[in-house]
mmCIF file of C-alpha atoms in Angstrom:
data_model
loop_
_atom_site.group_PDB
_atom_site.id
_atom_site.type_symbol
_atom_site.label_atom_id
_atom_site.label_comp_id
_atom_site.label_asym_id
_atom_site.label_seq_id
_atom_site.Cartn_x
_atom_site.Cartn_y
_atom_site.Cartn_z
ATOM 1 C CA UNK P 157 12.816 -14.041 110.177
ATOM 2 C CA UNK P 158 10.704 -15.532 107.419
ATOM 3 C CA UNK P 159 11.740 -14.560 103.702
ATOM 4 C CA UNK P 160 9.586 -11.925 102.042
ATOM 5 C CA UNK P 161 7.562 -12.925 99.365
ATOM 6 C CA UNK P 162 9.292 -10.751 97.017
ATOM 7 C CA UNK P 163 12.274 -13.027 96.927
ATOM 8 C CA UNK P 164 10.352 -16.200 97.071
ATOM 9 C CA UNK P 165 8.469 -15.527 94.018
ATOM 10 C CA UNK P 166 11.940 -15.434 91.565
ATOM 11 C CA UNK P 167 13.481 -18.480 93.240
ATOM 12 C CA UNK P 168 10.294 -20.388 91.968
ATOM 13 C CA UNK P 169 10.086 -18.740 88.745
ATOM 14 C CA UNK P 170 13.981 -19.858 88.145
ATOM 15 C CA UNK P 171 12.815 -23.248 88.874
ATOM 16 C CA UNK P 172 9.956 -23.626 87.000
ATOM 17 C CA UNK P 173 11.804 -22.293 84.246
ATOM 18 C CA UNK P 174 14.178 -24.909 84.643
ATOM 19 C CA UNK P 175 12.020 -27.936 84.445
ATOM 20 C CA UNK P 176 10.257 -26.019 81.180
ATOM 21 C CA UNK P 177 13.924 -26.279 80.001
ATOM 22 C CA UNK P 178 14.558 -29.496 81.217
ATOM 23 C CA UNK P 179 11.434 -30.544 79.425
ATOM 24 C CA UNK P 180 12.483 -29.348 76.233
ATOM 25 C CA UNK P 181 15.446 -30.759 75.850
ATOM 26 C CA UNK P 182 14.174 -33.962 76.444
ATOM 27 C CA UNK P 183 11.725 -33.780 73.679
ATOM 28 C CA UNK P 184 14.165 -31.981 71.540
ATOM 29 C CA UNK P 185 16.736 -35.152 72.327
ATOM 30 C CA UNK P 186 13.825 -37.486 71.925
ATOM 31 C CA UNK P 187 13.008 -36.559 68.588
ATOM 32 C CA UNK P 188 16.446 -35.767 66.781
ATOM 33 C CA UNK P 189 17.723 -39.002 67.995
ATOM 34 C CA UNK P 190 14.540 -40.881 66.739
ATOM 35 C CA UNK P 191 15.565 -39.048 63.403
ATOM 36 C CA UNK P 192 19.193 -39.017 63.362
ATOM 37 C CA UNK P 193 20.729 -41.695 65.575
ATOM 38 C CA UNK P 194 22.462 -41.308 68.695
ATOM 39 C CA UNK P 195 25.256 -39.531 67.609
ATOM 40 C CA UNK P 196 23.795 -36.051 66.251
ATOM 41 C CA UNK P 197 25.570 -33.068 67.560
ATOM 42 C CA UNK P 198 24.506 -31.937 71.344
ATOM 43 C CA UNK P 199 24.505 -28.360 70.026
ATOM 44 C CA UNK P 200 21.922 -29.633 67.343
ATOM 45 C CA UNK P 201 19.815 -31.005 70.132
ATOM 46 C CA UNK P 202 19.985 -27.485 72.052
ATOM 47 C CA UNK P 203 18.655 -25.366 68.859
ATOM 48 C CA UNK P 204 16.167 -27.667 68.538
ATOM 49 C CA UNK P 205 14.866 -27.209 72.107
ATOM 50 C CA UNK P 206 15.471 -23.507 72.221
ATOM 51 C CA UNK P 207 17.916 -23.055 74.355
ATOM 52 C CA UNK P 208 21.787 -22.247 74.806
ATOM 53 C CA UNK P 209 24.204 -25.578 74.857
ATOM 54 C CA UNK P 210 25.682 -24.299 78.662
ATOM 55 C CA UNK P 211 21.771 -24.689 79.847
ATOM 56 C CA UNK P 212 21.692 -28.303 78.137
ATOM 57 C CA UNK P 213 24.754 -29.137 80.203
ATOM 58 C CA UNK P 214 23.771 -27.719 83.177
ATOM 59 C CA UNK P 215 20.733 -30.204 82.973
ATOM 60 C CA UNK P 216 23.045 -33.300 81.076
ATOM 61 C CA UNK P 217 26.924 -32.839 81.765
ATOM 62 C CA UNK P 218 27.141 -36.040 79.448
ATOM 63 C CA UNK P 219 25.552 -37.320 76.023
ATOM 64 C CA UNK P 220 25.101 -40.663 78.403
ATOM 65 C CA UNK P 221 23.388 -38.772 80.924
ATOM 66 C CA UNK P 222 20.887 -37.216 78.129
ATOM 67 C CA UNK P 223 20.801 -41.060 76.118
ATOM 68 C CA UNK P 224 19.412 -43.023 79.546
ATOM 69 C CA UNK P 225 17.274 -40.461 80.415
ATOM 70 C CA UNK P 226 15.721 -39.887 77.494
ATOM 71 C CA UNK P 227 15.288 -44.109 76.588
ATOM 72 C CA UNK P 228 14.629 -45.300 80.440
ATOM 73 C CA UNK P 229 10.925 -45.609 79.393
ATOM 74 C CA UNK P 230 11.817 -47.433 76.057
ATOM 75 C CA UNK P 231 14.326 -49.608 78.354
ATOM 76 C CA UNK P 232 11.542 -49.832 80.491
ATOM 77 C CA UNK P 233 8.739 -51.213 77.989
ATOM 78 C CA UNK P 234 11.039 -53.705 76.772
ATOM 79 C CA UNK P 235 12.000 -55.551 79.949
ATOM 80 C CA UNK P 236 8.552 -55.525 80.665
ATOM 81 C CA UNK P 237 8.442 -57.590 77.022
ATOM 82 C CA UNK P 238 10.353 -59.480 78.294
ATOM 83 C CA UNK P 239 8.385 -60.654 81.334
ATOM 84 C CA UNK P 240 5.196 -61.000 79.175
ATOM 85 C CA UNK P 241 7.185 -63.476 77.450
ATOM 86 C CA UNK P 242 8.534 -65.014 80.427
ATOM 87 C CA UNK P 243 4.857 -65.148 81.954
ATOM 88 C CA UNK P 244 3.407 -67.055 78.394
ATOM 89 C CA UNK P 245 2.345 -70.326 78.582
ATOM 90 C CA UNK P 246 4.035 -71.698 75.054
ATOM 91 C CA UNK P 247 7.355 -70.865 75.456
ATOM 92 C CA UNK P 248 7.951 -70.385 71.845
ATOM 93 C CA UNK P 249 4.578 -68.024 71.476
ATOM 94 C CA UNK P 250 6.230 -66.136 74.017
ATOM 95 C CA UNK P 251 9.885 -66.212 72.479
ATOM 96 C CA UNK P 252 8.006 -65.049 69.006
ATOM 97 C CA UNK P 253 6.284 -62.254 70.590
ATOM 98 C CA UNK P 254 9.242 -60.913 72.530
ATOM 99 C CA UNK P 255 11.009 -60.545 69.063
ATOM 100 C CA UNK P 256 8.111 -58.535 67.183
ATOM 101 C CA UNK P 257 7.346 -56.778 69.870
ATOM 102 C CA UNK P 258 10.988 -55.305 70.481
ATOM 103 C CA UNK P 259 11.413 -55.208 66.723
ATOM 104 C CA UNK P 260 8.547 -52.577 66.712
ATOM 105 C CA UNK P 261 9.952 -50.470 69.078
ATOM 106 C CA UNK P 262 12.705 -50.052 66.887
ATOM 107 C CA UNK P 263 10.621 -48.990 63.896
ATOM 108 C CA UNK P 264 9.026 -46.478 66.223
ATOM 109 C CA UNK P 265 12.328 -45.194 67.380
ATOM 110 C CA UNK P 266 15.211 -45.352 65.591
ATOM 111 C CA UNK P 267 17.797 -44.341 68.143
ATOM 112 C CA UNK P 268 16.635 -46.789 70.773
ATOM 113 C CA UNK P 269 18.394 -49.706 69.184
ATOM 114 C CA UNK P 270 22.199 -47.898 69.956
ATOM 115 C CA UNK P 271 20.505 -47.445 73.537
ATOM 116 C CA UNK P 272 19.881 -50.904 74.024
ATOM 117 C CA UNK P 273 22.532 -52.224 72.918
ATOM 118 C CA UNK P 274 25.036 -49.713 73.846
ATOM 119 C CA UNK P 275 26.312 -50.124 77.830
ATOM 120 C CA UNK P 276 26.425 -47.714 79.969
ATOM 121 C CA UNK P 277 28.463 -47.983 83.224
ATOM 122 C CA UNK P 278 27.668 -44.824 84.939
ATOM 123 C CA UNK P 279 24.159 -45.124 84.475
ATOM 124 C CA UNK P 280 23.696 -47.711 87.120
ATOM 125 C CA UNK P 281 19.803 -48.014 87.416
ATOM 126 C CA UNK P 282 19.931 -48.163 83.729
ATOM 127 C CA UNK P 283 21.870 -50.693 83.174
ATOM 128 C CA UNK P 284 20.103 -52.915 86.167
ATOM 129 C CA UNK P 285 17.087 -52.717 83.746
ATOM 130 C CA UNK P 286 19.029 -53.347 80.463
ATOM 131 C CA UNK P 287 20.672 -56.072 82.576
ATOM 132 C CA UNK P 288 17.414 -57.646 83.703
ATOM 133 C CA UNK P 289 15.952 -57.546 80.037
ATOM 134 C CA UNK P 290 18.886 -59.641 78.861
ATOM 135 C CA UNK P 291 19.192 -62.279 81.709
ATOM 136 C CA UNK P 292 15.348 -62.544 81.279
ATOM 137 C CA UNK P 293 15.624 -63.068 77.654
ATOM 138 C CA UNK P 294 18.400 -65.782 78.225
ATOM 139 C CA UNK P 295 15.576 -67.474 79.915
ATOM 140 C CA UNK P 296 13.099 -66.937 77.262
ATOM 141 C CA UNK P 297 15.460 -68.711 74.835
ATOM 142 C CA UNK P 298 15.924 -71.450 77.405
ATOM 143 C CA UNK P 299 12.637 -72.282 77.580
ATOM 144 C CA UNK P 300 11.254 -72.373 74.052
ATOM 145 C CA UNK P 301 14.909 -74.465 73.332
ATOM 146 C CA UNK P 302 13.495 -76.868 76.383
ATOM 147 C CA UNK P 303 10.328 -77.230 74.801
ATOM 148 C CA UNK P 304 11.796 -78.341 71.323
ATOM 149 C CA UNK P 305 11.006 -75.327 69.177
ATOM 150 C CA UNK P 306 14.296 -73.329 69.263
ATOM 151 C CA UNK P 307 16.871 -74.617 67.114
ATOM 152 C CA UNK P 308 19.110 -75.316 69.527
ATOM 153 C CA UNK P 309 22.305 -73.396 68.589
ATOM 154 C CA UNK P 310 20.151 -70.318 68.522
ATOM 155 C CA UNK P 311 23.035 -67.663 70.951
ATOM 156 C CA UNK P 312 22.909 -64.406 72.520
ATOM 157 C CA UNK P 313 24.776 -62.921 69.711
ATOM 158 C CA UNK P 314 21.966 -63.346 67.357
ATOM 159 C CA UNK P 315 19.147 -61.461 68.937
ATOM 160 C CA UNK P 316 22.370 -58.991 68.485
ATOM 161 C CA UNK P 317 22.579 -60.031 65.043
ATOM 162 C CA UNK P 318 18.713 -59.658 64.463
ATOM 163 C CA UNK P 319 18.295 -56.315 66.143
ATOM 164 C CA UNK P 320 21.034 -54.611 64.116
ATOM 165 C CA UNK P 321 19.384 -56.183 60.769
ATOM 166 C CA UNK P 322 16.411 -54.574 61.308
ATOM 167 C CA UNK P 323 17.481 -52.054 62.154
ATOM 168 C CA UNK P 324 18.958 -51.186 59.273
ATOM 169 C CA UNK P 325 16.077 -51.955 57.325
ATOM 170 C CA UNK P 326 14.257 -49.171 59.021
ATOM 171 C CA UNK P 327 17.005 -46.979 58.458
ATOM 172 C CA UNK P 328 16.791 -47.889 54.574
ATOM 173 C CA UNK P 329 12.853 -48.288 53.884
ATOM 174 C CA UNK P 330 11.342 -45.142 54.152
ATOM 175 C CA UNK P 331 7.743 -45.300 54.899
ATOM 176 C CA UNK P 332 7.796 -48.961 54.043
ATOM 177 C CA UNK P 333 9.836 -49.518 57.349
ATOM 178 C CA UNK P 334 7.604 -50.979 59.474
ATOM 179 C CA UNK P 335 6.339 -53.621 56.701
ATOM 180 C CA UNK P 336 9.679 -54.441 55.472
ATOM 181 C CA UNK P 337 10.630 -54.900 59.107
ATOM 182 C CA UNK P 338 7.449 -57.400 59.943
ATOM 183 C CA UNK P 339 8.715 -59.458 56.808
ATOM 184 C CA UNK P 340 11.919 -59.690 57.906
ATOM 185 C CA UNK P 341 11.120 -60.616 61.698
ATOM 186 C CA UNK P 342 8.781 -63.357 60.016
ATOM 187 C CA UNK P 343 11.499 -64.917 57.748
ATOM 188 C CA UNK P 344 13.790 -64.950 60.516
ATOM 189 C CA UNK P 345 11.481 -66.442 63.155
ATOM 190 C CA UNK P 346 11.256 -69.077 60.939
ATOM 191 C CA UNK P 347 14.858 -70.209 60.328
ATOM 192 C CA UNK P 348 15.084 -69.828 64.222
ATOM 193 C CA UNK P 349 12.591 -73.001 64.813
ATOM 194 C CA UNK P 350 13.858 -76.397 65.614
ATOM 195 C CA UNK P 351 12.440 -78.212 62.810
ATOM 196 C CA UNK P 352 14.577 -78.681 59.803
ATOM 197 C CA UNK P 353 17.344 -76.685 61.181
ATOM 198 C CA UNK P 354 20.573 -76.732 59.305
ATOM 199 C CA UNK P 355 23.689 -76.879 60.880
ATOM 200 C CA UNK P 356 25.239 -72.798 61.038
ATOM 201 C CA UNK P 357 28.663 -71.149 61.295
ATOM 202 C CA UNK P 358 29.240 -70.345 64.479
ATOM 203 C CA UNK P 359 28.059 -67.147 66.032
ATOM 204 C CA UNK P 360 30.115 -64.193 66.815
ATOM 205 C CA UNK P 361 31.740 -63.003 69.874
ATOM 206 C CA UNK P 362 28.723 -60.074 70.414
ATOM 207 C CA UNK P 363 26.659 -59.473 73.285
ATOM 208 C CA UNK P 364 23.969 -57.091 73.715
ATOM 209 C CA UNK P 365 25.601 -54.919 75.940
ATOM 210 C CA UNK P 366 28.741 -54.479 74.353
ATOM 211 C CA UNK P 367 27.921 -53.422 70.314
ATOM 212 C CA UNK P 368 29.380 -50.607 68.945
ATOM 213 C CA UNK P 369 26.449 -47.994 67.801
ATOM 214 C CA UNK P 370 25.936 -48.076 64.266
ATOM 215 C CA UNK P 371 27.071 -44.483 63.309
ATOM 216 C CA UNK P 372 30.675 -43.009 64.187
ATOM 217 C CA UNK P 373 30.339 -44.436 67.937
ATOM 218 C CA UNK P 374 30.150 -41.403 69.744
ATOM 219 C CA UNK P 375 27.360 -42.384 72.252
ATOM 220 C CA UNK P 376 30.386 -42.825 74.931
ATOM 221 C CA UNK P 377 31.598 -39.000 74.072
ATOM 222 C CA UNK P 378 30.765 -37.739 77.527
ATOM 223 C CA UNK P 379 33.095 -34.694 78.122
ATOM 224 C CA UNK P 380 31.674 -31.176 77.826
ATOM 225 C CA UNK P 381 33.435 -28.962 74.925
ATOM 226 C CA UNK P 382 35.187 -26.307 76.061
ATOM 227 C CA UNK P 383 33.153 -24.112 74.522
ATOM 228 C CA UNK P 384 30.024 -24.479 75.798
ATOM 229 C CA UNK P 385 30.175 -21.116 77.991
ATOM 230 C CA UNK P 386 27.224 -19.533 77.585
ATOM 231 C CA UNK P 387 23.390 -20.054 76.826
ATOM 232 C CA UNK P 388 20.211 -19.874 78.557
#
């Protein structure tokens, strides 16, 4: 017997007022954590979008379910750096673009730099991306080091190093961010080429994968609070 159309039409409103919700909350997450960092408050997240913090886990039972979905596009962009530079002719053009290009993103977004380099197990398609970004980027460094224009102890751990010094230079500049941040990319582009390179301590145990955030380190705080009962 086929449903009457009287009971169709809430069912669709419910949903439809779910992705509006859904939608929300990703721009609400979006923004605050391109303000704050990753580790603002998930009930600040739901005020901003307008709704209760039970509807915001209902849509995101985690803080790392809310983190990849909001940054899978950012993740996204920058593997696809990545491959630009992989695809360049001059492997230390495209080594030098890879940088400033990634760099960028972070002046654009501050909380994308914990989502990089923060892992996140669960998240499995995430992490294949964030995965592929890094083993392409090995290569990138392999190449402009083949060629003769990467100082040759040039590691892992200091694109690490690099991406957490800018970053705090955005967090410090104020609207002179994204200059202070080109300046800084420049002057550390150059002590990474080959010529005249100066022997270095040696680099830390850091990966890109495996940083702590730079706040408190609550990206990893998955578990809904009790509390979170009731909202829309």
């Amino acid at each position: 017997m086929p449903i009457p159309r009287s009971q169709l039409a809430p069912a669709r409103e419910m949903r439809a007022d779910a992705r509006h919700n859904r939608a929300r909350i990703l721009e609400a997450a979006r923004e605050t954590f391109a303000r704050r960092g990753l580790d603002v408050p998930m009930v600040a997240i739901a005020r901003r979008a307008g709704v209760g913090v039970a509807t915001l886990y209902r849509r995101f039972p985690s803080r790392e379910s809310l983190i990849t979905e909001v940054f899978a596009d950012d993740l996204a962009a920058c593997a696809s750096v990545v491959d630009e530079a992989l695809a360049d002719p001059d492997p230390w053009h495209g080594f030098c673009g890879a940088i400033e290009k990634v760099c960028a993103m972070q002046v654009a977004d501050r909380g994308f730099t914990d989502a990089f380099l923060t892992a996140f197990p669960d998240a499995v398609d995430y992490e294949r991306t964030r995965e592929r970004a890094e083993r392409g980027f090995a290569e990138v460094v392999r190449r402009a080091k083949a060629a003769g224009r990467l100082r040759a102890d040039f590691a892992s751990a200091d694109l690490a190093l690099l991406l957490r010094a800018n970053c705090g230079i955005v967090a410090g500049a104020g609207e002179g961010a994204a200059a202070a941040s080109r300046r800084l990319v420049a002057y550390l582009l150059q002590s990474f080429r080959a010529d005249h390179a100066e022997p270095l301590p040696p680099p830390p145990p850091l990966t890109l994968g495996h940083m702590a955030p730079t706040s408190s380190g609550t990206a990893h705080s998955a578990a809904r609070p009790a509390n979170a009962r009731s909202g829309r």
